[in-house]
PDB file of C-alpha atoms and ligand atoms in Angstrom:
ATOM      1  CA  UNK Z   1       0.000   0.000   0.000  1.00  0.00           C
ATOM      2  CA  UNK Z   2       1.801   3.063  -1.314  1.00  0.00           C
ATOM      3  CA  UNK Z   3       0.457   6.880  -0.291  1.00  0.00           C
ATOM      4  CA  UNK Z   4       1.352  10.599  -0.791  1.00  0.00           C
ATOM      5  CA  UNK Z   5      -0.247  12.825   1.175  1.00  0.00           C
ATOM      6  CA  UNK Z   6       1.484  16.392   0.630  1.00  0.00           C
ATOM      7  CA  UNK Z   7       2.581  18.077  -2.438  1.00  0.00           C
ATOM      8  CA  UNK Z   8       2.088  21.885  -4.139  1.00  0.00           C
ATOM      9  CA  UNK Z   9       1.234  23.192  -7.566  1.00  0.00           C
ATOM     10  CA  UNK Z  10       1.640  26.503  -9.513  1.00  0.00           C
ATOM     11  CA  UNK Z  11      -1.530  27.565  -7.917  1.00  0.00           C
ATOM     12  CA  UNK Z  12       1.076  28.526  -4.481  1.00  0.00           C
ATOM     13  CA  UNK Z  13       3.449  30.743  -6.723  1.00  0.00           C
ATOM     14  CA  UNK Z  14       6.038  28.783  -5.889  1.00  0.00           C
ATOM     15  CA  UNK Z  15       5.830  25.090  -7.767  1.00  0.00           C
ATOM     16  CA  UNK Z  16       5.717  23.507 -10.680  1.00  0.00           C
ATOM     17  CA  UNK Z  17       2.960  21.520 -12.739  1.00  0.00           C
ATOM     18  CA  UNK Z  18      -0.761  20.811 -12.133  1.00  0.00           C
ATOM     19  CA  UNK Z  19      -2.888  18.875 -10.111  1.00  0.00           C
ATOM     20  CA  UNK Z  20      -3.370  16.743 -13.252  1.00  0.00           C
ATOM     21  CA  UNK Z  21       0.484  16.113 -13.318  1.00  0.00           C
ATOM     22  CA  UNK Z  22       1.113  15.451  -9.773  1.00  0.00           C
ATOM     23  CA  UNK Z  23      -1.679  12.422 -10.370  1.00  0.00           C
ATOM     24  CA  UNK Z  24      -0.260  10.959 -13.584  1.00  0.00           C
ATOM     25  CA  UNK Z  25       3.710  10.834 -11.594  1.00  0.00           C
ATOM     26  CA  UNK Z  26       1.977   9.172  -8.638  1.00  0.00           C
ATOM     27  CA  UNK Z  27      -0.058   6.370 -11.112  1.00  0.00           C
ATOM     28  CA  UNK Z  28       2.965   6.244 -12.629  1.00  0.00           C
ATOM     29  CA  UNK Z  29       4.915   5.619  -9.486  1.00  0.00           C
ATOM     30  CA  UNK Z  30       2.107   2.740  -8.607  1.00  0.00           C
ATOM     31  CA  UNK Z  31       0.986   4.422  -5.956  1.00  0.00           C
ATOM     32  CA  UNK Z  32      -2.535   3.481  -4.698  1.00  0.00           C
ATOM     33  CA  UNK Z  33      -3.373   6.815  -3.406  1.00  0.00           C
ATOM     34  CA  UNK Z  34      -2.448  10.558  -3.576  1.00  0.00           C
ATOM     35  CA  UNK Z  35      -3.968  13.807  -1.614  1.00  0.00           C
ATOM     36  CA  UNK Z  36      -3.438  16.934  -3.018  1.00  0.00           C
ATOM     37  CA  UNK Z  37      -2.328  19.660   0.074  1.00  0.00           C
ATOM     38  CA  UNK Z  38      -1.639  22.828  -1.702  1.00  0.00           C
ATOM     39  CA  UNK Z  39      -0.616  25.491   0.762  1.00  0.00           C
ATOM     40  CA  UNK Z  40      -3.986  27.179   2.534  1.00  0.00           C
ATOM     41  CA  UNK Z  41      -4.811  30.876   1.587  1.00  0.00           C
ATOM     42  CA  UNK Z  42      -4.103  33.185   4.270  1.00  0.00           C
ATOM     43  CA  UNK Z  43      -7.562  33.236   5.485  1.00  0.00           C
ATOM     44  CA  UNK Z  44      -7.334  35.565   8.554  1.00  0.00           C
ATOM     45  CA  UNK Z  45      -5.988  38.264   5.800  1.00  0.00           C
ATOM     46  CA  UNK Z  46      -7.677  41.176   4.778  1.00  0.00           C
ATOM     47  CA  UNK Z  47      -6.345  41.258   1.457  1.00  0.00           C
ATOM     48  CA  UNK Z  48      -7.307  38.645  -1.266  1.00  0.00           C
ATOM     49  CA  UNK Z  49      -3.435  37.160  -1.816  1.00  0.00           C
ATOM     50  CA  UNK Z  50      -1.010  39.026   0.464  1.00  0.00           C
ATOM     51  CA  UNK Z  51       1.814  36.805  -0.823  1.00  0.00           C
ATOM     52  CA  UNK Z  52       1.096  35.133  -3.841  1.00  0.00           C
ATOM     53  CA  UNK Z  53       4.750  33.174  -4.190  1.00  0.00           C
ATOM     54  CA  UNK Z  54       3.898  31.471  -1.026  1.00  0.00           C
ATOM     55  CA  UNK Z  55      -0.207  30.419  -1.552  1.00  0.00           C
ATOM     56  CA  UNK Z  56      -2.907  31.142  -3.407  1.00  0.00           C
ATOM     57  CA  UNK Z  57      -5.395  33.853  -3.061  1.00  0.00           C
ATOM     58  CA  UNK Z  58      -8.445  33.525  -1.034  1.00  0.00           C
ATOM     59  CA  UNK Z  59     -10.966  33.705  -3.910  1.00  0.00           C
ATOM     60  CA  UNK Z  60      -9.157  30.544  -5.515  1.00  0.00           C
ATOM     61  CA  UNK Z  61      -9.919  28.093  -2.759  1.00  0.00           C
ATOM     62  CA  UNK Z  62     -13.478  26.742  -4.186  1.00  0.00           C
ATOM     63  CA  UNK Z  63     -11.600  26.331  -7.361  1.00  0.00           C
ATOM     64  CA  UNK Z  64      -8.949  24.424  -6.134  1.00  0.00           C
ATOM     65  CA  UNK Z  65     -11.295  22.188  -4.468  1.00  0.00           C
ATOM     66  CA  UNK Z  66     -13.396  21.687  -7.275  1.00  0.00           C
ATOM     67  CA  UNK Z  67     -10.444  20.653  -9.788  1.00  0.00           C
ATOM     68  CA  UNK Z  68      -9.666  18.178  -7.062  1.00  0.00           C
ATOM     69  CA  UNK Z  69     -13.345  16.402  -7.067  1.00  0.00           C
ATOM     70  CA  UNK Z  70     -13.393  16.572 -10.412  1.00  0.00           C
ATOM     71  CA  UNK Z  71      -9.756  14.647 -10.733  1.00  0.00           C
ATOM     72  CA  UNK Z  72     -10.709  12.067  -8.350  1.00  0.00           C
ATOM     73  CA  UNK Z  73     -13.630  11.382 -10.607  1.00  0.00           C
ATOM     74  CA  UNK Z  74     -11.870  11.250 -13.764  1.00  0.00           C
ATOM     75  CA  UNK Z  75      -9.160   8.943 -12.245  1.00  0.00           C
ATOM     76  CA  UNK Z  76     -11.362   6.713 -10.143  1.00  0.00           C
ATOM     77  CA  UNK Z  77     -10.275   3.641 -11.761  1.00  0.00           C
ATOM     78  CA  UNK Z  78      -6.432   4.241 -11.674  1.00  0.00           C
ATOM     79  CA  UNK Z  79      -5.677   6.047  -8.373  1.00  0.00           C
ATOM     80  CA  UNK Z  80      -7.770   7.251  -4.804  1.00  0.00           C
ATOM     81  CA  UNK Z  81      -6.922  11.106  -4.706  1.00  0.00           C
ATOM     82  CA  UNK Z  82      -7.796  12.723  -1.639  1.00  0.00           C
ATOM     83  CA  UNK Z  83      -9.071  16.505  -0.734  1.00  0.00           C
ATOM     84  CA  UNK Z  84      -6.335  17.501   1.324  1.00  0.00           C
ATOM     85  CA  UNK Z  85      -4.374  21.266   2.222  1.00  0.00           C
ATOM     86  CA  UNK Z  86      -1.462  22.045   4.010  1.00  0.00           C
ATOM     87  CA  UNK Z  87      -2.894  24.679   5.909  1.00  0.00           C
ATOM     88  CA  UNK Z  88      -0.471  27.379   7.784  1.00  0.00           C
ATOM     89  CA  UNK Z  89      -1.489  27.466  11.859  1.00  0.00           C
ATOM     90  CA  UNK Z  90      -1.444  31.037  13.635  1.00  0.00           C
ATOM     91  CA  UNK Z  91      -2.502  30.143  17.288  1.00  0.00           C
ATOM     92  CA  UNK Z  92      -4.177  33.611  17.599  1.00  0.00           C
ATOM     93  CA  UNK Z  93      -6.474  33.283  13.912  1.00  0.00           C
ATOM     94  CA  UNK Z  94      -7.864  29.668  14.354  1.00  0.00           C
ATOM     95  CA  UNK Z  95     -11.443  30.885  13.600  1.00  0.00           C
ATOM     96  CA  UNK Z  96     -11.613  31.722   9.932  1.00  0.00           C
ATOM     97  CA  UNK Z  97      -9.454  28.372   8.907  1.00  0.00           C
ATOM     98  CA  UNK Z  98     -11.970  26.108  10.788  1.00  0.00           C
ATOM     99  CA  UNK Z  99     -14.569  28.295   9.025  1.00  0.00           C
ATOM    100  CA  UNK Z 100     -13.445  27.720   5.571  1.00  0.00           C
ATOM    101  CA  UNK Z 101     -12.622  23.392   5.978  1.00  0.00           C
ATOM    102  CA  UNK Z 102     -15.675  23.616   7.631  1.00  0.00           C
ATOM    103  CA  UNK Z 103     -17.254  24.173   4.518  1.00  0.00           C
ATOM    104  CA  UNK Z 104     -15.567  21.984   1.817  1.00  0.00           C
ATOM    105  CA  UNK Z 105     -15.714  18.041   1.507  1.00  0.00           C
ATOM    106  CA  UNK Z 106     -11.875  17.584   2.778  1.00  0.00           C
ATOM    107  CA  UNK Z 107     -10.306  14.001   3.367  1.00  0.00           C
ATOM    108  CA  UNK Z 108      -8.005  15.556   5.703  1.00  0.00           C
ATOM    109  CA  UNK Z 109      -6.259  18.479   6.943  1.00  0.00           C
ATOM    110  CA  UNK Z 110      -2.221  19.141   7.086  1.00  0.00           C
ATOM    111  CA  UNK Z 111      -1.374  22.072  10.163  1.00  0.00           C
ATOM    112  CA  UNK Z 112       1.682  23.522  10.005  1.00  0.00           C
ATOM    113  CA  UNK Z 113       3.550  26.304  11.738  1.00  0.00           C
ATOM    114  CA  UNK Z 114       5.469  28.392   9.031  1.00  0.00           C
ATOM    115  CA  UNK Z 115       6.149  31.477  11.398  1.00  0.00           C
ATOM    116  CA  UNK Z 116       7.474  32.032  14.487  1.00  0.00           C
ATOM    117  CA  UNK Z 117       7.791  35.680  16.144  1.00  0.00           C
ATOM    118  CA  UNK Z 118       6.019  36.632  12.841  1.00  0.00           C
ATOM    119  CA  UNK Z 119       9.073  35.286  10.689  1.00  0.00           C
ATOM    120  CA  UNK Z 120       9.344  32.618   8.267  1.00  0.00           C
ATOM    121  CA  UNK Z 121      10.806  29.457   9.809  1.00  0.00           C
ATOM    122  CA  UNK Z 122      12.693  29.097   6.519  1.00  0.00           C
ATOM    123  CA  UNK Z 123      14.299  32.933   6.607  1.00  0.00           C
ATOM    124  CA  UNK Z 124      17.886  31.789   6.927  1.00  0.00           C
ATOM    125  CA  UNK Z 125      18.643  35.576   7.970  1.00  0.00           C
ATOM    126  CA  UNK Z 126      16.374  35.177  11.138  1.00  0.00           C
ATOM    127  CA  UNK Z 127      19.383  33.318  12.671  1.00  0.00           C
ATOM    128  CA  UNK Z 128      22.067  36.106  11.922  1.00  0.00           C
ATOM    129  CA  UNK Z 129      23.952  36.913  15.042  1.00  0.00           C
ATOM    130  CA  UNK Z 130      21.731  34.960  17.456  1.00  0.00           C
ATOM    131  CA  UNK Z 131      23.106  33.119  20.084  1.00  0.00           C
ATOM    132  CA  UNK Z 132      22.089  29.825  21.776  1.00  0.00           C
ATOM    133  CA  UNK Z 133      19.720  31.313  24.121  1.00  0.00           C
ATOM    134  CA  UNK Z 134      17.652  33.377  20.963  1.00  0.00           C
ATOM    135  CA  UNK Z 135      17.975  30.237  19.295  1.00  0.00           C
ATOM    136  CA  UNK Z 136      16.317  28.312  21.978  1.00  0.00           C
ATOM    137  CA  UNK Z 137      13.728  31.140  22.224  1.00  0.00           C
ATOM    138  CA  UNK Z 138      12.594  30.155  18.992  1.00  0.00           C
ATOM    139  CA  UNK Z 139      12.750  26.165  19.188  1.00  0.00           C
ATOM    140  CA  UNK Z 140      10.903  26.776  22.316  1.00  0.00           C
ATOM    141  CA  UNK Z 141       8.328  29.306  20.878  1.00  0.00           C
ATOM    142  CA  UNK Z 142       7.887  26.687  17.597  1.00  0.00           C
ATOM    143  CA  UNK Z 143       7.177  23.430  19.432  1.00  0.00           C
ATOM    144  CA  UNK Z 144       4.713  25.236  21.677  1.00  0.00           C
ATOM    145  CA  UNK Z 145       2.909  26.183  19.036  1.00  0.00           C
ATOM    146  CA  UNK Z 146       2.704  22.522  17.451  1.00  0.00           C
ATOM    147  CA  UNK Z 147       1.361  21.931  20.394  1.00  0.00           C
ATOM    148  CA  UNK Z 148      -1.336  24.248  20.467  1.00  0.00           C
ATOM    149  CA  UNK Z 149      -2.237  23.079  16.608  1.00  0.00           C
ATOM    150  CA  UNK Z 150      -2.250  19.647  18.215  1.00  0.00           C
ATOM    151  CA  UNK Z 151      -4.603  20.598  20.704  1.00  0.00           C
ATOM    152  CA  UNK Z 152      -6.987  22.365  18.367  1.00  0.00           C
ATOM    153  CA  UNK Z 153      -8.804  19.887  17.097  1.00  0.00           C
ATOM    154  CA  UNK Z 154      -8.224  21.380  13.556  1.00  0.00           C
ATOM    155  CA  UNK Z 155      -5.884  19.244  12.216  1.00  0.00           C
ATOM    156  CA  UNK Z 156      -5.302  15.281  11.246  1.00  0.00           C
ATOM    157  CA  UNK Z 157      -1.868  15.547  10.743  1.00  0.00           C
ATOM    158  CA  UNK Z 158       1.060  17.653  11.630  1.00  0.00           C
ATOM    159  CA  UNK Z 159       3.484  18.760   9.119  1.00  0.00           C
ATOM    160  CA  UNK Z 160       7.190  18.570   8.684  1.00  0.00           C
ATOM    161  CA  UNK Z 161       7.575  19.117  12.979  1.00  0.00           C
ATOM    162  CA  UNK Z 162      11.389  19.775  12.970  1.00  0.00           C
ATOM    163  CA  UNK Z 163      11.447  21.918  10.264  1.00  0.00           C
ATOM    164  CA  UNK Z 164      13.517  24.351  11.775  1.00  0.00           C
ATOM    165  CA  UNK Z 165      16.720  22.165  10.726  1.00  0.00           C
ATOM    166  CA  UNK Z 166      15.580  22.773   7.612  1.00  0.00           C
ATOM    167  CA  UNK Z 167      17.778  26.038   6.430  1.00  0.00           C
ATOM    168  CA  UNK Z 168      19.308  25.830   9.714  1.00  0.00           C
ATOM    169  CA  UNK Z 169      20.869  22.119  11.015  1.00  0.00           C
ATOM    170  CA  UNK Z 170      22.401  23.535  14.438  1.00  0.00           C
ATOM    171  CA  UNK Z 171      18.821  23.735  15.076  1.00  0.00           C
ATOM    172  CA  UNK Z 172      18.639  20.079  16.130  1.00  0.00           C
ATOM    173  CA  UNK Z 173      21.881  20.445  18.501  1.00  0.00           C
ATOM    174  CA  UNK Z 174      19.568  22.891  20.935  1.00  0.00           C
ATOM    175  CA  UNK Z 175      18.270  20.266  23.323  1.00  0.00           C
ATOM    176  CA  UNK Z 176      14.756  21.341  25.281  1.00  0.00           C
ATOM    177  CA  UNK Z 177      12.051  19.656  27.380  1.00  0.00           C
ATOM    178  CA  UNK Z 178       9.579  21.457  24.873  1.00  0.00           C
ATOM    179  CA  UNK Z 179      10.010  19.025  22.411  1.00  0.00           C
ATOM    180  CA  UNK Z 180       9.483  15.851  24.849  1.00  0.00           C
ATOM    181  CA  UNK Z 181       6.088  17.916  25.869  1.00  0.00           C
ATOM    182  CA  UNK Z 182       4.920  18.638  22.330  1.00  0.00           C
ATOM    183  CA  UNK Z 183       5.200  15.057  21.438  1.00  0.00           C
ATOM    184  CA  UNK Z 184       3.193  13.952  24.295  1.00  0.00           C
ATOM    185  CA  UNK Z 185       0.465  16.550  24.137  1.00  0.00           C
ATOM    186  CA  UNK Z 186       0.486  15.170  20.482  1.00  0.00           C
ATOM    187  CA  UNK Z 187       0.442  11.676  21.627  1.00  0.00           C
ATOM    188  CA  UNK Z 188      -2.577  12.420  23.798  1.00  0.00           C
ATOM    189  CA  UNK Z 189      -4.197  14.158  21.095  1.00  0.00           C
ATOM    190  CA  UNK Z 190      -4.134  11.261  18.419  1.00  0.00           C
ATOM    191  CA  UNK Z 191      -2.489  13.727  15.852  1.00  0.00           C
ATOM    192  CA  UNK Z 192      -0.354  12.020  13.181  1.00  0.00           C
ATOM    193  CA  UNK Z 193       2.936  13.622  11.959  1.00  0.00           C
ATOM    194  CA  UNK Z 194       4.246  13.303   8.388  1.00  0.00           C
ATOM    195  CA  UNK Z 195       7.408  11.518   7.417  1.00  0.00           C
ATOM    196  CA  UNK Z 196       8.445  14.523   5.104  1.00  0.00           C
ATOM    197  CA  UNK Z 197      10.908  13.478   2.411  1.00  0.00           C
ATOM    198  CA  UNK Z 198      11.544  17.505   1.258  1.00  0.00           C
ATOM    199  CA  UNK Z 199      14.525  17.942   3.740  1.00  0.00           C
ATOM    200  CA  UNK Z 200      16.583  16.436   1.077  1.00  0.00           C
ATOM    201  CA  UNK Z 201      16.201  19.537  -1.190  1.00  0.00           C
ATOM    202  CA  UNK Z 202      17.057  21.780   1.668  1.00  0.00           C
ATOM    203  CA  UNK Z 203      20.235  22.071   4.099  1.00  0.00           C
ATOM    204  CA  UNK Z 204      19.788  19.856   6.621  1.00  0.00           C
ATOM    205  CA  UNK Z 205      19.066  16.642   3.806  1.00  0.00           C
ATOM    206  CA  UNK Z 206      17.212  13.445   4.527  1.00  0.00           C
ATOM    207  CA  UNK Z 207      13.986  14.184   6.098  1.00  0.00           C
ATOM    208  CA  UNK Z 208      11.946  15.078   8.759  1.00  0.00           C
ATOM    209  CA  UNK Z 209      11.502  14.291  11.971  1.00  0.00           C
ATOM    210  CA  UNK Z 210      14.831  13.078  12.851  1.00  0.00           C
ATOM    211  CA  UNK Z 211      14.943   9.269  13.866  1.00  0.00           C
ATOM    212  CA  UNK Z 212      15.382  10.289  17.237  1.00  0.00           C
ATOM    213  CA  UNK Z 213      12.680  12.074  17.372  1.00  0.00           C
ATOM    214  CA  UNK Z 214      10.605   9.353  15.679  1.00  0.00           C
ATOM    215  CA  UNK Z 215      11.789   7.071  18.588  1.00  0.00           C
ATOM    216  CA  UNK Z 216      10.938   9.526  21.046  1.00  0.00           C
ATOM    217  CA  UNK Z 217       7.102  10.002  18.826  1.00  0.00           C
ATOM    218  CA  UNK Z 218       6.563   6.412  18.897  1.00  0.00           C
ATOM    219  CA  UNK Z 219       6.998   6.394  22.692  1.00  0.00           C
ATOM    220  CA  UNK Z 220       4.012   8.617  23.475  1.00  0.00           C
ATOM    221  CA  UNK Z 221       2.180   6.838  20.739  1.00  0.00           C
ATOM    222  CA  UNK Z 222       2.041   8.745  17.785  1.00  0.00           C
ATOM    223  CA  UNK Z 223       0.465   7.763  15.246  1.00  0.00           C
ATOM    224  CA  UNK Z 224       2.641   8.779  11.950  1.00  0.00           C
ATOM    225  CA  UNK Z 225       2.067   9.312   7.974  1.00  0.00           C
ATOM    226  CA  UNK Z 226       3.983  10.276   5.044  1.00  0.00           C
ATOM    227  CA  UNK Z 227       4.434  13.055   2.724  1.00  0.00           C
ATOM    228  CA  UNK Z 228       7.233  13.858  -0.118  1.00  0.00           C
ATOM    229  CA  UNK Z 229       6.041  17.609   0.132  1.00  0.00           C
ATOM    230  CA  UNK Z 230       6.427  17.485  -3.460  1.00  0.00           C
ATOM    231  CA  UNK Z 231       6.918  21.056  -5.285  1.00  0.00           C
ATOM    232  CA  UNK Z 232       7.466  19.485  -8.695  1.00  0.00           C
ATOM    233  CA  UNK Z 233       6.028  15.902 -10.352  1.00  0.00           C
ATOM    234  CA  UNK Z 234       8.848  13.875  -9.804  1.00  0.00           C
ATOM    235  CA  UNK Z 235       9.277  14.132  -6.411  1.00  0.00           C
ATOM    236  CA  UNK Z 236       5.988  12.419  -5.597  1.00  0.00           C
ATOM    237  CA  UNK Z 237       6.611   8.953  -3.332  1.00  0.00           C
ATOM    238  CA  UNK Z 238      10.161  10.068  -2.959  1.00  0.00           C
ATOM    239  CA  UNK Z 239      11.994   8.035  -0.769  1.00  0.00           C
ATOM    240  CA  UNK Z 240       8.387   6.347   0.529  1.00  0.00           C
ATOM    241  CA  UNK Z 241      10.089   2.779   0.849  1.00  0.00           C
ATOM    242  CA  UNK Z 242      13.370   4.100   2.768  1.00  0.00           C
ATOM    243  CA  UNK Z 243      10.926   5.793   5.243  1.00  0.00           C
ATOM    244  CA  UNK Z 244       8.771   2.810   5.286  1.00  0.00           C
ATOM    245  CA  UNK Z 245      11.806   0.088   6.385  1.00  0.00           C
ATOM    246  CA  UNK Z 246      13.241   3.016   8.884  1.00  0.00           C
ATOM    247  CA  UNK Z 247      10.072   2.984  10.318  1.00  0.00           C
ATOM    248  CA  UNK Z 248       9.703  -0.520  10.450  1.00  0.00           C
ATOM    249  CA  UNK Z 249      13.283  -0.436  12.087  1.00  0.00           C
ATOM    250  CA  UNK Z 250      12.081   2.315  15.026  1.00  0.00           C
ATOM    251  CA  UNK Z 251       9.412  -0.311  16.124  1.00  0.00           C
ATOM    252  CA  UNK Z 252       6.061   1.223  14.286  1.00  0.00           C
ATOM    253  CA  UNK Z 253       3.868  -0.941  13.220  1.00  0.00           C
ATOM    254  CA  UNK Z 254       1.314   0.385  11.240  1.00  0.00           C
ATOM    255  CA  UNK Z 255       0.815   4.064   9.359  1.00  0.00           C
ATOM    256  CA  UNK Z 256      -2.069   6.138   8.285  1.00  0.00           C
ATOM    257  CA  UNK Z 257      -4.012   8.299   5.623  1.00  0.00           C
ATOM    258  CA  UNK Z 258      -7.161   9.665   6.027  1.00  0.00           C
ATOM    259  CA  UNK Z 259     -10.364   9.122   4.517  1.00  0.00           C
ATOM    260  CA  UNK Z 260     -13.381  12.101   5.135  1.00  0.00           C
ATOM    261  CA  UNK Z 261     -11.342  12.776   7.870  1.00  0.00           C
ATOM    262  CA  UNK Z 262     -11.102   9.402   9.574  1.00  0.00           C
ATOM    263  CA  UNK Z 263      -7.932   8.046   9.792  1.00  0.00           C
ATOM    264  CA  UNK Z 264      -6.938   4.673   7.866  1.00  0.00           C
ATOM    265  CA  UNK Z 265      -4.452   2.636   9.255  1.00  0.00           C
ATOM    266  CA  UNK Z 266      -2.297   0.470   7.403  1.00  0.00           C
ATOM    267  CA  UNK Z 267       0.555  -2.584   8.119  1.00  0.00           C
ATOM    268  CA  UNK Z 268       3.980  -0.872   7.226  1.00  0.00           C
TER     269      UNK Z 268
HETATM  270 ZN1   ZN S   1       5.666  25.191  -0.612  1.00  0.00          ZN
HETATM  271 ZN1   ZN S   2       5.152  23.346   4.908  1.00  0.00          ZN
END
């Protein structure tokens, strides 16, 4: 049983191909099912696409969803696609993303902190001249806010949560209880967390979460996923059968995708 849960398109500003094409390189791939997670609109915004290389603009949510349906129609016989988004989480503007999945037939929901102290986690110049203290001010400030996204309810799965390494590896080398008590309050929650194969086109390589913080995940019960965070074709399924036997190695058992928003578990 192969699955892809998170990839991107053009309609984010800052991928390549279509919907369409991100199907055909997963049937290709023999995968048995794909969601499609293009970044969320900034909902809480007042304008219609504040920052169109990084999402699309509010108004071009129903479409997205609609090309979706209509995909998973047309392909029916070849592939399960899934209605899926990666949405951004800002702990203080929960209300107008639960409004809008609210409304749309999604098979599941992707939260992900982006920003921390209002910055991009993947600003490389956020780090300039900080010491290990700031540094740890931000791990700190990131994991609780994983947490919260945990907690709200809002999400089935948590996205790429060590991200920070991403642009930045010394990231890891901070060591705080904060981490220990995200994982449980996710744990408790039932969230899953994506395998993310991306880190391999950033700095840090391989992916995320670390293997020691998989051990640590599957220790206050976890339950995990995977996603190649795809931001062209080919990348779809990257790496899914590496993650699978390191997973298999760590001691988990089974992983998930999600159906209408129910999770479906499935022998690794
Ligand atoms: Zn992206
Ligand atoms: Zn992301």
């Amino acid at each position: 049983m192969k699955f892809d849960l998170h990839n991107h398109h053009v309609r984010c500003g800052h991928a390549e191909g279509t919907i369409e094409d991100y199907i055909q390189a997963a049937i290709q791939k023999k995968l048995d099912v794909i969601g499609i997670s293009d970044h969320s609109p900034f909902f809480a915004s007042d304008e219609e696409q504040p920052h169109p290389r990084i999402t699309m603009a509010k108004g071009e949510f129903p479409a997205y969803i609609e090309e979706i349906r209509q995909l998973k129609e047309k392909y029916i016989n070849d592939i399960e696609v899934l209605i899926g988004v990666e949405s951004d989480y800002f702990p203080d503007q929960e209300a107008p993303y639960r409004k809008q999945y609210g409304k749309y037939p999604m098979d599941y929901v992707i939260g992900s902190v982006h920003f921390v102290n209002g910055i991009n986690i993947f600003d490389t110049s956020r780090w300039e001249g900080m010491d290990d203290a700031g540094i740890r001010q931000v791990k700190e400030e990131y994991y609780r806010q994983i947490a919260l996204s945990a907690k709200s309810g809002m999400f089935d799965i948590l996205g790429h949560i060590d991200a920070l390494k991403g642009y930045f590896p010394y990231a890891s080398e901070i060591d705080t209880p904060e981490v220990d008590k995200t994982l449980r309050i996710i744990g408790e929650e039932g969230t899953a967390i994506e395998i993310n194969t991306s880190g391999k086109t950033k700095y840090c390589g391989g992916w995320y979460p670390s293997d020691d913080l998989l051990e640590r995940a599957l220790y206050y019960n976890v339950p995990v996923t995977f996603g190649s965070d795809a931001h062209v074709p080919e990348r779809i399924g990257e790496d899914l059968e590496e993650v699978r036997e390191r997973l298999k190695q760590i001691g988990y058992r089974s992983w998930r995708f999600f159906r209408k928003r129910r999770p479906v578990d499935v022998t690794l």
